Every structure is written in C-alpha cells, then in structure tokens.
Amino acid sequence: MTVEGFFERLRTEGRIVIVGASLAGLTAAETLRAEGFTGSLTMIGDEPYEPYDRPPLSKAVLLGKASPHRTDLPRRRELDADWRLGVAAAGLDLGARRVRLADGDEVEYDRLLIATGVRARPWPNETEAQLDGVFVLRTRDDAVALHRRLGAAPRRVFVIGAGFTGSEIASACRYQDLAVTVAERANAPLVGALGGVVGAVAAELQRENGVDLRTGVTVTALEGDTSGRVRAAHLSDGGVVETDVVVVSLGATRNTEWLTGSGLGAGPRGVACDAGCRAFDFRGIVTDDVFVAGDVARSPHPLFNYQFLSLEHWGNAVSQAEVAAHNMISPSADRRPHIWVPAFWSSQFGVNIKSVGVPTMGDQIMITQGSLAERRFVGAYGYQGRVIAAVSFDNTRWLQFYQQLIETAAPFPLEYSTVDRRPEGRRPIPADFPDPSLPTHGPTVTLSGYSPVDRRLVFTPARH
Amino acid sequence: MTHASLLRRITDYSSRADPYPLYEELRRTPVLHEEDGGPYAVSSYWDILSLLHDPRISSDAGNLAAAGSDELGEAEETGLPPSFIRLDPPEHDRLRRIANRPFGPPHSPHRIDAMRDDLTEIVSGLIDGFGDAKRIDLVDRFAYPFPVTVICRLLGVPREDQPRFRAWVDPIVAGLDPDPGGHDEERLRAAQEARVQLGMYLAGLVEQRRKEPREDMLSRLATDRGPDGLMTTMEVLTTAVLLLIAGHETTVNLITNGMLTLLRHPEFLRALREDPGLSVGIVEELLRYEPPVQFIPRRTCIADIELRGVTIPKGSRIWLVLAAGNRDPERFTDPDRFDPYRRDIQHLGFGSGIHICFGAPLARLETQIALAELAGRLDNPRLVDDPPPYRQNAVLRGPRHLSVAFDSVRP
C-alpha cells in the first residue's frame, strides 16, 4: 500500500485509542475530529467523569465561587467517541497494539495517545495518609471532599508543601478566614519553581495574610485520635501543630505504572517522546503508532538545550495534544513539532503570578520592572548569558515581551532602560534555587538533566 | 512638490475617506522613517503587537516632550496632571487600578452588563425620535448622542450640561490630531483652554459628590479608598476628563463606521436583522476592519530598539499604525474583506498591553446594541453619500456626517 493510501485509510477507518480523559485527551480527540478523522475513537479515563478543568479546583472551587461539579471542559464539537470512563488502563501490548483495561477488557488500536497525566503524590506513610481529615487535591472528588471539610469550620488547616497548589489552598483558607499553617521543607514558598528571591516575596505575602508559615521544616508524623481522625502534625524542629484538616501538597507523580513492562521509555519522570510527540521505546527508538501529550509527556526542547521537559501546564497540555493529534494522522512530511514555550499562572492572596520559560534553569534573576517590596514586578531569569525565563507578580501584560526575549535567546542581563525599572533592578542577583538533590514539593517543570537524585535511579530494562 | 512623504499623505485630509491603500504602501516599509526628527511608523501586525508589550516604549508625557512631540506638556499648560494614558508604570498602574475599581472586575464585575437594559432604552428612545423622517444624519441624531448620554450617566454628569461640554470636547479631540494642516499652536492652545474649562466644570461636580456621594463613577473616584488610597482631586479631574472624552469619541466613530460598513454590505445588515447575536462578530470585525483609533502617535522609545534590521534610536517617537496592522496579510487571510463570520478575529482595535482600551467592554456593548437596533428598526436603509464627509482627525477617524435614507422606522 502507498503511504498516501495508508494514511487515507487510517483517517477514514482507523482505530484511535486515547488513554486519559482530561484536558489533553479531550483536546486531542477534538483535534482529530476537526482534522477529519472519521474512524473509531475510544476514550479511556480512570475517573467516572467526563473531562473537567482542574485549575478552578484549587482556586474558585475552594473559595466557594464555583461548584466543583460545574468545571466540565467546554466541548467544541461532537466527538462521536466510545467513552470508557471509570476504568483505568492497566497494561499495554506494543506488539499486538492492545491496551488492557483494569476490568480485564482489551482495546485494539492503530494509533494510541497516552495522556494519563499525573496524580497527587500521597503522604508517604500509608497509615497516616488514611487518617480522616487528610486530603490531597488533584481530582474533582478531592475538591468536593476538601471543600466540604473546609465548610465545616475546622479549627486549623495544615498544608504540607508550599508549592503552587499548597499556596493556593492556603490562600483559599485565609480568604474564608480559616486558620492555616503551611509547612515547607525549603526556606520559602514557591522556591522550587521560582527560586529564593521570589520565594521571599511569596513568604511575606503569606505571612501578611495571616498564614502561619513554617519554612525549613519537614513533617515527621501525622497523629490521629482514637477514632482515626487527624489531630496533630509533628515537625522536624520539634514543633507540634494541632489541626483537623491536613492537605498534602507534595507535587505530583506521573501516571506511568500501567506501562511497566510494555517496552516504552516510561518511568517516574514520564513517557519520553520526540518533538513530534512520538513515544520512545526503552531502547531510545521512536515508535510510529504511540504518541504522548500533556503532563505525562517528556520531550526535548530546542530553546532549553534540548532538555527533556515535563510540563504540568494547562497551555502545554492543549498545545501538545493538538500537535500529537495532528501528527497521529499525518505522514511524516506533514508532521509538526511541539515547541511550546512553558507558561504557568497562579492566583493566590489576590496576586496574579505568571511565569514563562523555565525559571528553574535560571541561575540569576533581575527585577526589570516594578519592585519586590511592592510585590508588583517582573523578574527575568538568566542562564549562561541569555534570558531563559521570566516571572510576573500582578504584571502579566508585559510577559509577552519576555517570551520574545526567551524565544530569541536574548542576552542577559538586560542592560537597557525599561519603563518602571527601579534601582534594585539594575543588576542581576543569584536566583537562589535550592539544591536539586533536596526534594521539595516539586516544580511544575521537570528537567531531565542529571542531578544527584538521578544517580540513585537504577535503570532496569523491561523484560518480556 | 514632487512627492509628499507617505506619513504626510496619510494625515492629509484628502486621504481620510480611504487611507487603506496608503497603509498598504506603508507596510512595504515595515519600519518607516522619512525625515530627521520625524516618527518611526510601524505598520505590521506582529511588530505592533510586540511593541505594545515592549517595556522600552514609553507613554510618558515627559519623554514625549523630550522627543520633540508636537504636544505641549499638559501639566504645565493646564494645571492638570497627565491622565494615565500619558503615564508609565508605576503611576499609570496605580491610577488605572483605582479607576477600574468602580468600572470592572474584580471589584465591579457586573457594572457594564447591568447597563444593558439602560443602553437598549436609550437607543430605542433615539430611534423613536427620528419620528416621520425618511432621512437623518446618523451622527448628529444617533451615533453622537448615544455614547455621550451613556458616559454621562456612568460618570454622573447631568444630562442638561451635555451641550456645554461638546464645545470643550471638540477642540480637545482636534488637539489629538498629529498634523492636520499647520495651525498647530493655535489648535493646541484651543485644546488646552478647553481642557481647563472642562476640568473646572468637573471640579464643581467632584466637589458636590464628595459631600453627597451617589452611585456614579465620579462619586466613587472621589471617595473610594481602596488599597491604593484616594486619588488626589487633580487626579480625579484628569481621569474624569479622560474617561469622558475617550468614553464617547471613539464609540461615535465605531458606531458610524459600523453603520457605514453595513450599508456598504447590505447582506450583513439583513443577517443582523435576522440574528441580533451576529452583532458580536460584526463589532469585532469592525474593530479590525475600520477601527476608530487608526494609530497611536504618542509613544517614545527609551532605549535603542532593533526591529526588522532597523535600529530605532533611543528618544525617537514611534507611530503604531493599528489600522495598517489590522489589515496585514501576514496576519489575516483576505484582510481587506469585511467578514463578521471570521473565526480568527483578534485585532489591534483596542491596542494591547497595559494601555489596552479601558472602556473596551462598554464600547463593545454599546455598539452591539446600537447596530442591532438600527438593523432591526430601519426599513430599507440606504446610504445617501458614499463616501460621506469625514472629520479632520486622522487618528480618531470617522465620518462627520452620515446621511441615511429609509422608508420608515419600524415600531
């Protein structure tokens, strides 16, 4: 069969299976239909819900401004898909092109998209994690449960981890006038994602808003009462915090366990793929029929030294899914690369935070507009003499300029005048990222470059 | 004269009815600098968009004066400080934030939408007022009084004072025109004088509102103590002057340009009559196709900027020719076609970046309602003069009169 004939048949009669029915999965499905795919489409999702939006769960939903049941993602077109919701994928047979489901069923495909995303990293002590009142926040069910508990007027909420999600939860609690303690292993909130200079601003923001922020500490134990309800958290500095609600915000784990033994290049850091979203097998050979998109994907990025990046970013999930869907049904000459510039936003304590690029790669930061003291600023991150990222607090409208600087590998530091440049922004200072060997809640961008942590990982080829 | 410079031809009144061929010529030199001390005109969509977000570009009146702008320093001449449109951060941000508290989200998320019934009622009243006429000047009878009434109601300016301040607004707006024919000093003096008069008039109102606050924006601007504190009286005045003028001058042109465009494309006028919801797409496409603000003549660069191989030196004035960017074929397919069904309809009609049009939500809603009502109630409307007579202004471009004939007004 000719190549044209093959793709013609794939587009009209092919069988496409998408594992993961969230933002990336839905976007890919819609893109496939928009691009004229008329074959069979199967959507597999482990949650019982149709695709919903997650950002509101830690913001509007916790604030009581939106119902957790009303965050369904809008549909842009009729999908005509076979929905297999509430059942997880349990295995993959690359040779036979089959996905095995947790209920024992099997689904065959001509093209597979893996969009299984990430899940909240649970509290490592299982017994403590099961105490009543201990939550994570990732899914709609999590949000419903946590929202209900916060509505029951707890005496104090205890948040473990001051990354973006932890900080947003603390913000929502303070907004509802709940007492909240946040424990963070690093010296400030958001340090893993934005570094210590910006983290110090976030710390001040939390404290001014009445958060009992404990930094440089770890939680050693969660203590329950006789009826199995959490009642206190023990800290590494000897402190004990009495609490009724604990929210574990220790970052995310990639949902790749179901691929164990499949032969794909999948592991704790995600599923490796090329810039066209084609998955690699464990030998580093690119597959032709398995694609990856969203939080679970790890792909090389030319702007960032071809590092394999995993991005837990809303916009990335959309863009990568669109590229993956297009490439799934296109011959090689028509395929497109996914070279999205990472962009992330958060809203907490009334401040809009947004970043572009990969701040964690930056070793220096320069406050090019506004001021840290006023908590309205833009900071540009530098790496080896070029601009690698930028972050804004209540200054989003300027970020497009910085994105251009990143895209054009513009020189760092920024020597020229900019409006609202203050004396403090005339020279760069160390961005102050923590030693990567110290685990924190985890940033939303994961680099694959070697760190001391990586050396502890042992590579074990899958056996058949 | 063998060949007038392109920018002079653009500002020349004879080009007013159809400047688009000149914009096309302009885009052939994406960064045009014609004479020493003259502006650098930027005309492609992506370049304009990037400069609107470029922190090396200043809107500060002081930098403008230093760059040899034809504008006199507003503060010295009128005693009023520059409005936030003529300021850079952090002052711009502070004043705009305070002004936004009574106007939009997050503090007043429903302010504009709550005006919908009011707007519809004003529009119906104006159309009822056409009476038995078979022909009207749409500008005088409709496109001007509608937004003026709206902005006065929003700010809290008494309706009976409207004729008074039209006499002030006209010279102020004329003063915004970059080069209308050489009588600069006299024209600018008239503008400053009018600005002082308008400021003094508003000062009286602000004084009243301090004593007896109402629900209007003037009261809120004068008394609202948010996280940024109170505006000074001078800041309230200068903000009120800005909102009052920007709040209607542009909308008059948007509505008039809109009706003109629809009368030139009667198929869309019919479609709008059948589906008033089409007004949303029509207004967005109008903002691209016939934007009321054709270019932003008042930006200065405070550092050397390299653009398309041209170095624009620090201190230069820059014209951002929004209307040329809106029809850039690199950005829009078939850019000279008016197509309200266009899917990819982002435009530069409201600018972008920190100075993006403050009143955009109001302007959108006003124009949507105005055009939908006109389409629904005028029976067999026709254009009498094409092109109609235009106003002098090259920046705020629109017809001075728009004669529209029709068979009857439907109830």
mmCIF file of N, CA and C in Angstrom, chain A residues 77 369 374 376 394-402 404-405 416-420 422, chain B residues 49-50 53-58 88-90 93 96-97 228 302-303 314 353-354 356:
data_model
loop_
_atom_site.group_PDB
_atom_site.id
_atom_site.type_symbol
_atom_site.label_atom_id
_atom_site.label_comp_id
_atom_site.label_asym_id
_atom_site.label_seq_id
_atom_site.Cartn_x
_atom_site.Cartn_y
_atom_site.Cartn_z
ATOM 1 N N ARG A 77 -16.906 20.475 19.769
ATOM 2 C CA ARG A 77 -17.555 19.764 18.665
ATOM 3 C C ARG A 77 -18.034 18.396 19.153
ATOM 4 N N GLN A 369 11.285 45.286 36.089
ATOM 5 C CA GLN A 369 10.189 46.252 36.188
ATOM 6 C C GLN A 369 9.531 46.106 37.551
ATOM 7 N N GLU A 374 7.033 46.074 46.606
ATOM 8 C CA GLU A 374 5.617 46.369 46.343
ATOM 9 C C GLU A 374 4.853 45.125 45.902
ATOM 10 N N ARG A 376 4.750 43.887 43.088
ATOM 11 C CA ARG A 376 4.327 44.019 41.686
ATOM 12 C C ARG A 376 5.606 44.164 40.892
ATOM 13 N N ASP A 394 1.390 40.365 39.456
ATOM 14 C CA ASP A 394 0.480 41.444 39.069
ATOM 15 C C ASP A 394 1.040 42.318 37.955
ATOM 16 N N ASN A 395 1.610 41.714 36.963
ATOM 17 C CA ASN A 395 2.202 42.458 35.854
ATOM 18 C C ASN A 395 2.164 41.636 34.572
ATOM 19 N N THR A 396 1.095 40.852 34.424
ATOM 20 C CA THR A 396 1.038 39.871 33.349
ATOM 21 C C THR A 396 1.203 40.463 31.954
ATOM 22 N N ARG A 397 0.701 41.657 31.774
ATOM 23 C CA ARG A 397 0.650 42.186 30.401
ATOM 24 C C ARG A 397 2.011 42.415 29.763
ATOM 25 N N TRP A 398 3.066 42.405 30.558
ATOM 26 C CA TRP A 398 4.387 42.600 29.966
ATOM 27 C C TRP A 398 5.021 41.291 29.507
ATOM 28 N N LEU A 399 4.480 40.175 29.938
ATOM 29 C CA LEU A 399 5.232 38.922 29.771
ATOM 30 C C LEU A 399 5.474 38.538 28.322
ATOM 31 N N GLN A 400 4.606 38.990 27.440
ATOM 32 C CA GLN A 400 4.791 38.672 26.030
ATOM 33 C C GLN A 400 6.168 39.145 25.538
ATOM 34 N N PHE A 401 6.578 40.302 26.031
ATOM 35 C CA PHE A 401 7.901 40.825 25.656
ATOM 36 C C PHE A 401 8.996 39.860 26.104
ATOM 37 N N TYR A 402 8.869 39.388 27.318
ATOM 38 C CA TYR A 402 9.909 38.497 27.852
ATOM 39 C C TYR A 402 9.893 37.153 27.136
ATOM 40 N N GLN A 404 9.309 36.798 24.059
ATOM 41 C CA GLN A 404 10.097 37.029 22.839
ATOM 42 C C GLN A 404 11.586 36.987 23.129
ATOM 43 N N LEU A 405 11.966 37.546 24.268
ATOM 44 C CA LEU A 405 13.392 37.502 24.623
ATOM 45 C C LEU A 405 13.843 36.045 24.761
ATOM 46 N N TYR A 416 19.473 47.575 28.945
ATOM 47 C CA TYR A 416 18.808 48.802 28.502
ATOM 48 C C TYR A 416 17.737 49.266 29.478
ATOM 49 N N SER A 417 17.259 50.499 29.257
ATOM 50 C CA SER A 417 16.186 51.030 30.102
ATOM 51 C C SER A 417 14.872 50.337 29.790
ATOM 52 N N THR A 418 14.075 50.141 30.827
ATOM 53 C CA THR A 418 12.702 49.691 30.635
ATOM 54 C C THR A 418 11.826 50.571 31.520
ATOM 55 N N VAL A 419 10.566 50.716 31.150
ATOM 56 C CA VAL A 419 9.706 51.537 31.998
ATOM 57 C C VAL A 419 9.578 50.856 33.365
ATOM 58 N N ASP A 420 9.536 51.697 34.394
ATOM 59 C CA ASP A 420 9.375 51.188 35.752
ATOM 60 C C ASP A 420 10.573 50.368 36.239
ATOM 61 N N ARG A 422 13.574 50.035 38.570
ATOM 62 C CA ARG A 422 13.985 50.694 39.822
ATOM 63 C C ARG A 422 15.476 50.428 40.045
ATOM 64 N N LEU B 49 2.079 44.532 17.708
ATOM 65 C CA LEU B 49 1.712 43.788 18.916
ATOM 66 C C LEU B 49 2.918 43.665 19.847
ATOM 67 N N SER B 50 4.077 43.388 19.296
ATOM 68 C CA SER B 50 5.229 43.215 20.180
ATOM 69 C C SER B 50 5.631 44.558 20.787
ATOM 70 N N HIS B 53 3.777 45.605 23.893
ATOM 71 C CA HIS B 53 4.168 44.922 25.137
ATOM 72 C C HIS B 53 5.624 45.184 25.494
ATOM 73 N N ASP B 54 6.240 46.133 24.808
ATOM 74 C CA ASP B 54 7.683 46.316 24.967
ATOM 75 C C ASP B 54 7.975 47.380 26.028
ATOM 76 N N PRO B 55 8.626 47.000 27.106
ATOM 77 C CA PRO B 55 8.866 47.984 28.177
ATOM 78 C C PRO B 55 9.916 49.032 27.817
ATOM 79 N N ARG B 56 10.476 48.953 26.625
ATOM 80 C CA ARG B 56 11.381 50.021 26.192
ATOM 81 C C ARG B 56 10.605 51.157 25.521
ATOM 82 N N ILE B 57 9.279 50.980 25.426
ATOM 83 C CA ILE B 57 8.432 52.011 24.822
ATOM 84 C C ILE B 57 7.689 52.730 25.939
ATOM 85 N N SER B 58 7.770 54.048 25.917
ATOM 86 C CA SER B 58 7.165 54.833 26.984
ATOM 87 C C SER B 58 5.983 55.628 26.467
ATOM 88 N N ASP B 88 3.574 56.185 32.491
ATOM 89 C CA ASP B 88 4.132 54.838 32.564
ATOM 90 C C ASP B 88 3.882 54.284 33.967
ATOM 91 N N PRO B 89 4.071 52.979 34.126
ATOM 92 C CA PRO B 89 4.066 52.439 35.481
ATOM 93 C C PRO B 89 5.226 53.052 36.277
ATOM 94 N N PRO B 90 5.129 53.137 37.578
ATOM 95 C CA PRO B 90 4.018 52.621 38.394
ATOM 96 C C PRO B 90 2.815 53.568 38.482
ATOM 97 N N ASP B 93 -0.219 52.439 36.478
ATOM 98 C CA ASP B 93 -0.898 51.263 37.037
ATOM 99 C C ASP B 93 -1.764 51.655 38.235
ATOM 100 N N ARG B 96 -4.861 53.625 37.028
ATOM 101 C CA ARG B 96 -5.790 52.774 36.269
ATOM 102 C C ARG B 96 -6.471 51.767 37.196
ATOM 103 N N ARG B 97 -5.708 51.257 38.164
ATOM 104 C CA ARG B 97 -6.320 50.325 39.128
ATOM 105 C C ARG B 97 -7.449 51.009 39.893
ATOM 106 N N ASP B 228 -4.932 51.275 47.092
ATOM 107 C CA ASP B 228 -4.023 52.272 46.551
ATOM 108 C C ASP B 228 -4.309 53.664 47.106
ATOM 109 N N ILE B 302 12.693 54.463 24.967
ATOM 110 C CA ILE B 302 13.660 54.934 25.974
ATOM 111 C C ILE B 302 14.943 54.109 25.906
ATOM 112 N N ALA B 303 15.066 53.300 24.879
ATOM 113 C CA ALA B 303 16.308 52.558 24.617
ATOM 114 C C ALA B 303 16.333 52.313 23.111
ATOM 115 N N LYS B 314 17.118 55.456 20.676
ATOM 116 C CA LYS B 314 16.535 55.931 21.937
ATOM 117 C C LYS B 314 16.073 57.381 21.781
ATOM 118 N N GLY B 353 -1.507 45.294 25.657
ATOM 119 C CA GLY B 353 -0.567 45.662 26.713
ATOM 120 C C GLY B 353 -1.242 46.470 27.808
ATOM 121 N N ILE B 354 -0.445 47.177 28.599
ATOM 122 C CA ILE B 354 -1.010 47.830 29.789
ATOM 123 C C ILE B 354 -1.960 48.973 29.442
ATOM 124 N N ILE B 356 -4.175 48.870 27.039
ATOM 125 C CA ILE B 356 -5.310 48.359 26.264
ATOM 126 C C ILE B 356 -6.575 49.109 26.684
#
